[in-house]
Amino acid sequence: MLADEESRPGLGIGLRVLSGVLFTGMLVCIKAVSDEVPVGQSVFFRSLFALLPIVVFLMLRREFPQGLATRRPLGHALRSGLGAAAMFASFAAVALLPVAETTLLAQLTPVFMALGGVLLLGERFSLYRAGAIALALAGVAVLVLPGLEASREQGQLAGYALGALSALLTAGALLTVRRISRTETAGSIAFYFILVSALAGLATLPLGWAPLKGDVVWLLVLSGLFGGSAHIAMTLALRYAEASRLAPFEYIALVWPVLADWLLFGLPVSSGFLLALPLLLSGVGLATLEGRRIKRLLRQ
């Protein structure tokens, strides 16, 4: 239980909603430049400018630079590598798909974490996990299969695969965080992830980067500021409110991508998205319930 001075659920909920808006803003910026800027270049700028709000945040908490000391460098390397790969896959997916569908596929992360807990951490394969996986697979099938031929022609099928891969890699990164967070601070985990992502993006420079115009530069800068600020908002949300209080507001995060597609890109909500939405979210709900059950058992 959170200490009384830190238990401020209203503030935590507001910060969770804000993090969803900021995350959507990041994806909107990346999608807006995706026709002109290679993925690796977008990853570099997003990560570079995300460092600014994160470093300021750590300085305000008096965790920079002393909070960056680590006893688990290999753990950071694994978490950061998986997270950077997930960012590459996510940015490639949003170039091919509407922002709403990319965000929906990201909801597979808790389901993959539930499965990873069984395969990698030796946790029990329960009915909760089985139901979560079945519903998630049904949701993906409903999203992808109806327009399979058209999706292949438009590159959407590759986008669906990249979106699911990003969720899988993110789940692996978060499972690693579960291990290393026993000795490492949240600030150090975030900082090294962003740093490794920036270096991974920079490594694509020999493959060819695009010359940038003023408006594209600003969109890339904003993607980093939005991404870094979203991470801070989520971190603070979890500080001020328990995850169980925040869970219902996870679904509000899907409203902003739908509005962004409609208002900014002129993309209507697809029937596949509407049909897949309740299935995937039900799977996420079951995976979340399983996570809470495990935490209760650990407290006993």
Tab-separated table of C-alpha atoms in Angstrom:
chain	number	residue	atom	x	y	z
A	1	MET	CA	0.000	0.000	0.000
A	2	LEU	CA	1.197	3.495	-0.802
A	3	ALA	CA	2.094	5.803	2.027
A	4	ASP	CA	-0.694	8.266	2.932
A	5	GLU	CA	1.290	11.248	1.685
A	6	GLU	CA	1.788	9.565	-1.665
A	7	SER	CA	-1.700	8.084	-2.069
A	8	ARG	CA	-3.455	10.644	-4.259
A	9	PRO	CA	-5.611	8.582	-6.636
A	10	GLY	CA	-7.222	11.570	-8.344
A	11	LEU	CA	-3.833	12.941	-9.344
A	12	GLY	CA	-2.666	9.480	-10.373
A	13	ILE	CA	-5.678	8.993	-12.647
A	14	GLY	CA	-5.186	12.422	-14.202
A	15	LEU	CA	-1.535	11.647	-14.898
A	16	ARG	CA	-2.470	8.283	-16.463
A	17	VAL	CA	-4.914	9.998	-18.807
A	18	LEU	CA	-2.272	12.635	-19.609
A	19	SER	CA	0.283	9.925	-20.417
A	20	GLY	CA	-2.163	8.442	-22.954
A	21	VAL	CA	-2.567	11.823	-24.640
A	22	LEU	CA	1.200	12.356	-24.760
A	23	PHE	CA	1.868	8.869	-26.102
A	24	THR	CA	-0.695	9.445	-28.855
A	25	GLY	CA	0.970	12.762	-29.653
A	26	MET	CA	4.287	10.957	-30.061
A	27	LEU	CA	2.810	8.412	-32.494
A	28	VAL	CA	1.018	11.154	-34.446
A	29	CYS	CA	4.325	12.981	-34.933
A	30	ILE	CA	6.072	9.792	-36.065
A	31	LYS	CA	3.270	8.903	-38.483
A	32	ALA	CA	3.238	12.447	-39.899
A	33	VAL	CA	6.919	12.181	-40.911
A	34	SER	CA	6.959	8.469	-41.799
A	35	ASP	CA	6.834	9.073	-45.559
A	36	GLU	CA	9.932	11.274	-45.418
A	37	VAL	CA	12.045	9.992	-42.524
A	38	PRO	CA	13.494	6.454	-42.143
A	39	VAL	CA	12.551	4.552	-39.001
A	40	GLY	CA	16.076	4.592	-37.559
A	41	GLN	CA	16.291	8.364	-37.930
A	42	SER	CA	12.904	8.769	-36.192
A	43	VAL	CA	14.054	6.493	-33.342
A	44	PHE	CA	17.207	8.573	-32.900
A	45	PHE	CA	15.442	11.941	-32.696
A	46	ARG	CA	12.622	10.584	-30.539
A	47	SER	CA	15.121	9.113	-28.074
A	48	LEU	CA	17.531	12.065	-28.112
A	49	PHE	CA	14.892	14.644	-27.236
A	50	ALA	CA	13.162	12.314	-24.763
A	51	LEU	CA	16.333	12.549	-22.690
A	52	LEU	CA	15.649	16.226	-21.966
A	53	PRO	CA	12.446	15.871	-19.882
A	54	ILE	CA	13.715	12.667	-18.274
A	55	VAL	CA	17.020	14.235	-17.159
A	56	VAL	CA	15.189	17.325	-15.840
A	57	PHE	CA	12.794	15.026	-13.957
A	58	LEU	CA	15.670	13.052	-12.442
A	59	MET	CA	17.457	16.266	-11.443
A	60	LEU	CA	14.333	17.532	-9.684
A	61	ARG	CA	14.201	14.237	-7.782
A	62	ARG	CA	17.924	14.533	-7.034
A	63	GLU	CA	18.582	11.244	-8.817
A	64	PHE	CA	20.922	12.628	-11.497
A	65	PRO	CA	23.623	11.580	-11.893
A	66	GLN	CA	23.964	9.559	-8.689
A	67	GLY	CA	20.758	7.604	-9.371
A	68	LEU	CA	22.269	6.164	-12.564
A	69	ALA	CA	24.697	3.929	-10.691
A	70	THR	CA	23.933	0.294	-11.431
A	71	ARG	CA	24.736	-3.184	-10.164
A	72	ARG	CA	23.011	-4.893	-13.106
A	73	PRO	CA	24.634	-3.617	-16.338
A	74	LEU	CA	23.744	-6.781	-18.274
A	75	GLY	CA	20.145	-6.511	-17.085
A	76	HIS	CA	20.017	-2.927	-18.330
A	77	ALA	CA	21.545	-3.998	-21.640
A	78	LEU	CA	18.881	-6.676	-22.148
A	79	ARG	CA	15.988	-4.434	-21.115
A	80	SER	CA	17.252	-1.541	-23.228
A	81	GLY	CA	17.948	-3.726	-26.264
A	82	LEU	CA	14.469	-5.239	-26.180
A	83	GLY	CA	12.900	-1.825	-25.650
A	84	ALA	CA	14.849	-0.264	-28.522
A	85	ALA	CA	13.846	-3.103	-30.858
A	86	ALA	CA	10.221	-2.634	-29.766
A	87	MET	CA	10.448	1.065	-30.644
A	88	PHE	CA	11.782	0.279	-34.123
A	89	ALA	CA	8.923	-2.191	-34.698
A	90	SER	CA	6.303	0.213	-33.343
A	91	PHE	CA	7.444	3.112	-35.527
A	92	ALA	CA	7.545	0.850	-38.585
A	93	ALA	CA	4.011	-0.337	-37.755
A	94	VAL	CA	2.531	3.151	-37.358
A	95	ALA	CA	3.911	4.076	-40.793
A	96	LEU	CA	1.712	1.316	-42.264
A	97	LEU	CA	-1.334	1.397	-39.973
A	98	PRO	CA	-3.679	3.947	-38.428
A	99	VAL	CA	-2.538	5.225	-35.038
A	100	ALA	CA	-5.563	3.584	-33.389
A	101	GLU	CA	-4.736	0.109	-34.713
A	102	THR	CA	-1.076	0.447	-33.718
A	103	THR	CA	-2.141	1.457	-30.212
A	104	LEU	CA	-4.629	-1.415	-30.025
A	105	LEU	CA	-1.943	-3.942	-30.944
A	106	ALA	CA	0.240	-2.478	-28.181
A	107	GLN	CA	-2.451	-3.676	-25.759
A	108	LEU	CA	-1.196	-7.211	-26.407
A	109	THR	CA	1.768	-6.497	-24.123
A	110	PRO	CA	0.100	-7.653	-20.844
A	111	VAL	CA	-1.083	-10.830	-22.578
A	112	PHE	CA	2.437	-11.610	-23.780
A	113	MET	CA	3.710	-10.859	-20.267
A	114	ALA	CA	1.261	-13.387	-18.817
A	115	LEU	CA	2.512	-15.997	-21.283
A	116	GLY	CA	6.139	-15.037	-20.651
A	117	GLY	CA	5.617	-15.457	-16.925
A	118	VAL	CA	4.769	-19.115	-17.568
A	119	LEU	CA	7.506	-19.848	-20.104
A	120	LEU	CA	10.344	-17.825	-18.578
A	121	LEU	CA	9.581	-17.326	-14.902
A	122	GLY	CA	7.973	-20.664	-14.081
A	123	GLU	CA	4.594	-19.204	-13.120
A	124	ARG	CA	1.512	-21.432	-13.204
A	125	PHE	CA	-0.550	-21.612	-16.408
A	126	SER	CA	-3.978	-20.689	-15.028
A	127	LEU	CA	-7.426	-20.292	-16.553
A	128	TYR	CA	-6.919	-16.526	-16.418
A	129	ARG	CA	-3.871	-16.793	-18.644
A	130	ALA	CA	-5.521	-19.284	-21.001
A	131	GLY	CA	-8.562	-17.022	-21.378
A	132	ALA	CA	-6.411	-13.933	-21.917
A	133	ILE	CA	-4.402	-15.619	-24.675
A	134	ALA	CA	-7.520	-17.035	-26.374
A	135	LEU	CA	-9.315	-13.682	-26.388
A	136	ALA	CA	-6.213	-11.836	-27.595
A	137	LEU	CA	-5.714	-14.278	-30.471
A	138	ALA	CA	-9.398	-13.958	-31.402
A	139	GLY	CA	-9.070	-10.170	-31.381
A	140	VAL	CA	-6.028	-10.220	-33.650
A	141	ALA	CA	-7.782	-12.650	-36.000
A	142	VAL	CA	-10.855	-10.390	-36.204
A	143	LEU	CA	-8.633	-7.388	-36.911
A	144	VAL	CA	-6.491	-9.028	-39.576
A	145	LEU	CA	-8.389	-11.804	-41.351
A	146	PRO	CA	-11.436	-10.019	-42.868
A	147	GLY	CA	-9.320	-7.829	-45.125
A	148	LEU	CA	-6.373	-10.170	-45.562
A	149	GLU	CA	-5.958	-9.787	-49.331
A	150	ALA	CA	-6.406	-6.024	-49.284
A	151	SER	CA	-4.145	-5.741	-46.248
A	152	ARG	CA	-1.362	-7.586	-48.043
A	153	GLU	CA	-1.574	-5.259	-51.034
A	154	GLN	CA	-1.522	-2.109	-48.897
A	155	GLY	CA	1.254	-3.274	-46.592
A	156	GLN	CA	-1.150	-3.487	-43.649
A	157	LEU	CA	-0.385	-7.136	-43.010
A	158	ALA	CA	3.251	-6.239	-42.393
A	159	GLY	CA	2.032	-3.459	-40.111
A	160	TYR	CA	-0.036	-5.905	-38.050
A	161	ALA	CA	2.962	-8.239	-37.747
A	162	LEU	CA	5.238	-5.363	-36.690
A	163	GLY	CA	2.687	-4.113	-34.157
A	164	ALA	CA	2.386	-7.558	-32.583
A	165	LEU	CA	6.186	-7.923	-32.599
A	166	SER	CA	6.521	-4.579	-30.821
A	167	ALA	CA	4.101	-5.760	-28.118
A	168	LEU	CA	6.052	-9.007	-27.738
A	169	LEU	CA	9.377	-7.199	-27.411
A	170	THR	CA	7.869	-4.712	-24.963
A	171	ALA	CA	6.596	-7.606	-22.850
A	172	GLY	CA	10.114	-9.057	-22.790
A	173	ALA	CA	11.506	-5.676	-21.753
A	174	LEU	CA	8.965	-5.324	-18.939
A	175	LEU	CA	9.624	-8.846	-17.695
A	176	THR	CA	13.292	-7.841	-17.500
A	177	VAL	CA	12.305	-4.701	-15.589
A	178	ARG	CA	10.468	-6.942	-13.113
A	179	ARG	CA	13.786	-8.672	-12.419
A	180	ILE	CA	16.167	-5.720	-12.260
A	181	SER	CA	13.863	-3.274	-10.439
A	182	ARG	CA	14.727	-5.020	-7.165
A	183	THR	CA	18.110	-3.299	-7.194
A	184	GLU	CA	17.815	-0.596	-9.898
A	185	THR	CA	15.961	2.731	-9.739
A	186	ALA	CA	13.153	3.600	-12.151
A	187	GLY	CA	15.221	6.584	-13.273
A	188	SER	CA	18.234	4.504	-14.247
A	189	ILE	CA	16.055	1.989	-16.114
A	190	ALA	CA	14.400	4.773	-18.129
A	191	PHE	CA	17.656	6.644	-18.784
A	192	TYR	CA	19.636	3.677	-20.095
A	193	PHE	CA	16.716	2.538	-22.264
A	194	ILE	CA	16.503	5.956	-23.928
A	195	LEU	CA	20.286	6.172	-24.306
A	196	VAL	CA	20.553	2.737	-25.951
A	197	SER	CA	17.609	3.545	-28.237
A	198	ALA	CA	19.298	6.764	-29.362
A	199	LEU	CA	22.539	4.914	-30.104
A	200	ALA	CA	20.637	2.203	-32.000
A	201	GLY	CA	18.941	4.845	-34.099
A	202	LEU	CA	22.256	6.611	-34.736
A	203	ALA	CA	23.733	3.305	-35.922
A	204	THR	CA	21.374	3.433	-38.927
A	205	LEU	CA	23.011	6.633	-40.222
A	206	PRO	CA	25.196	4.747	-42.777
A	207	LEU	CA	22.007	3.252	-44.243
A	208	GLY	CA	20.931	6.721	-45.320
A	209	TRP	CA	19.055	9.458	-43.496
A	210	ALA	CA	16.738	12.004	-45.071
A	211	PRO	CA	17.551	15.723	-45.230
A	212	LEU	CA	15.167	17.414	-42.812
A	213	LYS	CA	12.998	20.457	-43.406
A	214	GLY	CA	11.939	22.783	-40.609
A	215	ASP	CA	8.468	21.344	-39.992
A	216	VAL	CA	9.803	17.767	-40.007
A	217	VAL	CA	12.502	18.679	-37.491
A	218	TRP	CA	9.930	20.149	-35.144
A	219	LEU	CA	7.722	17.067	-35.403
A	220	LEU	CA	10.686	14.845	-34.536
A	221	VAL	CA	11.614	17.078	-31.599
A	222	LEU	CA	8.005	16.979	-30.382
A	223	SER	CA	7.924	13.183	-30.681
A	224	GLY	CA	10.816	13.002	-28.221
A	225	LEU	CA	9.381	15.563	-25.810
A	226	PHE	CA	5.990	13.832	-25.903
A	227	GLY	CA	7.544	10.380	-25.438
A	228	GLY	CA	9.771	11.394	-22.526
A	229	SER	CA	6.962	13.318	-20.836
A	230	ALA	CA	4.568	10.366	-21.279
A	231	HIS	CA	7.031	8.121	-19.460
A	232	ILE	CA	7.298	10.606	-16.587
A	233	ALA	CA	3.507	10.967	-16.348
A	234	MET	CA	3.089	7.185	-16.208
A	235	THR	CA	5.803	6.850	-13.553
A	236	LEU	CA	4.130	9.480	-11.368
A	237	ALA	CA	0.680	7.981	-11.958
A	238	LEU	CA	1.890	4.660	-10.552
A	239	ARG	CA	3.426	6.532	-7.610
A	240	TYR	CA	0.214	8.303	-6.633
A	241	ALA	CA	-2.337	5.575	-7.405
A	242	GLU	CA	-2.315	1.791	-7.287
A	243	ALA	CA	-2.355	-0.054	-10.600
A	244	SER	CA	-5.805	-1.474	-9.794
A	245	ARG	CA	-7.225	2.063	-9.645
A	246	LEU	CA	-5.599	3.007	-12.939
A	247	ALA	CA	-6.637	-0.119	-14.879
A	248	PRO	CA	-10.080	1.144	-16.026
A	249	PHE	CA	-8.464	4.283	-17.428
A	250	GLU	CA	-6.182	2.237	-19.676
A	251	TYR	CA	-9.127	2.034	-22.062
A	252	ILE	CA	-9.465	5.817	-22.289
A	253	ALA	CA	-5.996	5.820	-23.864
A	254	LEU	CA	-7.596	4.285	-26.975
A	255	VAL	CA	-9.906	7.276	-27.461
A	256	TRP	CA	-7.115	9.683	-28.373
A	257	PRO	CA	-5.677	7.605	-31.280
A	258	VAL	CA	-9.166	7.211	-32.766
A	259	LEU	CA	-9.687	10.985	-32.620
A	260	ALA	CA	-6.216	11.611	-34.056
A	261	ASP	CA	-6.840	9.306	-37.029
A	262	TRP	CA	-10.183	10.941	-37.728
A	263	LEU	CA	-9.291	14.610	-37.204
A	264	LEU	CA	-5.658	14.728	-38.374
A	265	PHE	CA	-5.324	11.970	-40.979
A	266	GLY	CA	-8.922	11.605	-42.185
A	267	LEU	CA	-8.945	7.885	-41.388
A	268	PRO	CA	-12.276	6.399	-40.240
A	269	VAL	CA	-12.442	3.668	-37.631
A	270	SER	CA	-12.411	0.283	-39.394
A	271	SER	CA	-15.003	-2.383	-38.668
A	272	GLY	CA	-12.149	-4.766	-37.821
A	273	PHE	CA	-10.947	-2.374	-35.130
A	274	LEU	CA	-14.415	-2.109	-33.575
A	275	LEU	CA	-14.842	-5.894	-33.545
A	276	ALA	CA	-11.329	-6.577	-32.234
A	277	LEU	CA	-11.505	-3.919	-29.500
A	278	PRO	CA	-13.727	-5.775	-26.963
A	279	LEU	CA	-11.928	-9.083	-27.540
A	280	LEU	CA	-8.440	-7.676	-27.037
A	281	LEU	CA	-9.437	-5.556	-24.062
A	282	SER	CA	-11.160	-8.537	-22.445
A	283	GLY	CA	-7.934	-10.500	-22.856
A	284	VAL	CA	-5.973	-7.638	-21.325
A	285	GLY	CA	-8.460	-7.543	-18.449
A	286	LEU	CA	-7.965	-11.236	-17.706
A	287	ALA	CA	-4.181	-10.845	-17.882
A	288	THR	CA	-4.439	-7.914	-15.450
A	289	LEU	CA	-6.578	-9.947	-13.042
A	290	GLU	CA	-3.964	-12.705	-13.125
A	291	GLY	CA	-1.248	-10.178	-12.330
A	292	ARG	CA	-3.190	-8.957	-9.301
A	293	ARG	CA	-3.762	-12.542	-8.119
A	294	ILE	CA	-0.011	-13.241	-8.248
A	295	LYS	CA	0.715	-10.080	-6.249
A	296	ARG	CA	-1.780	-11.141	-3.561
A	297	LEU	CA	-0.131	-14.554	-3.323
A	298	LEU	CA	3.296	-12.941	-2.980
A	299	ARG	CA	2.049	-10.814	-0.071
A	300	GLN	CA	0.832	-13.863	1.852
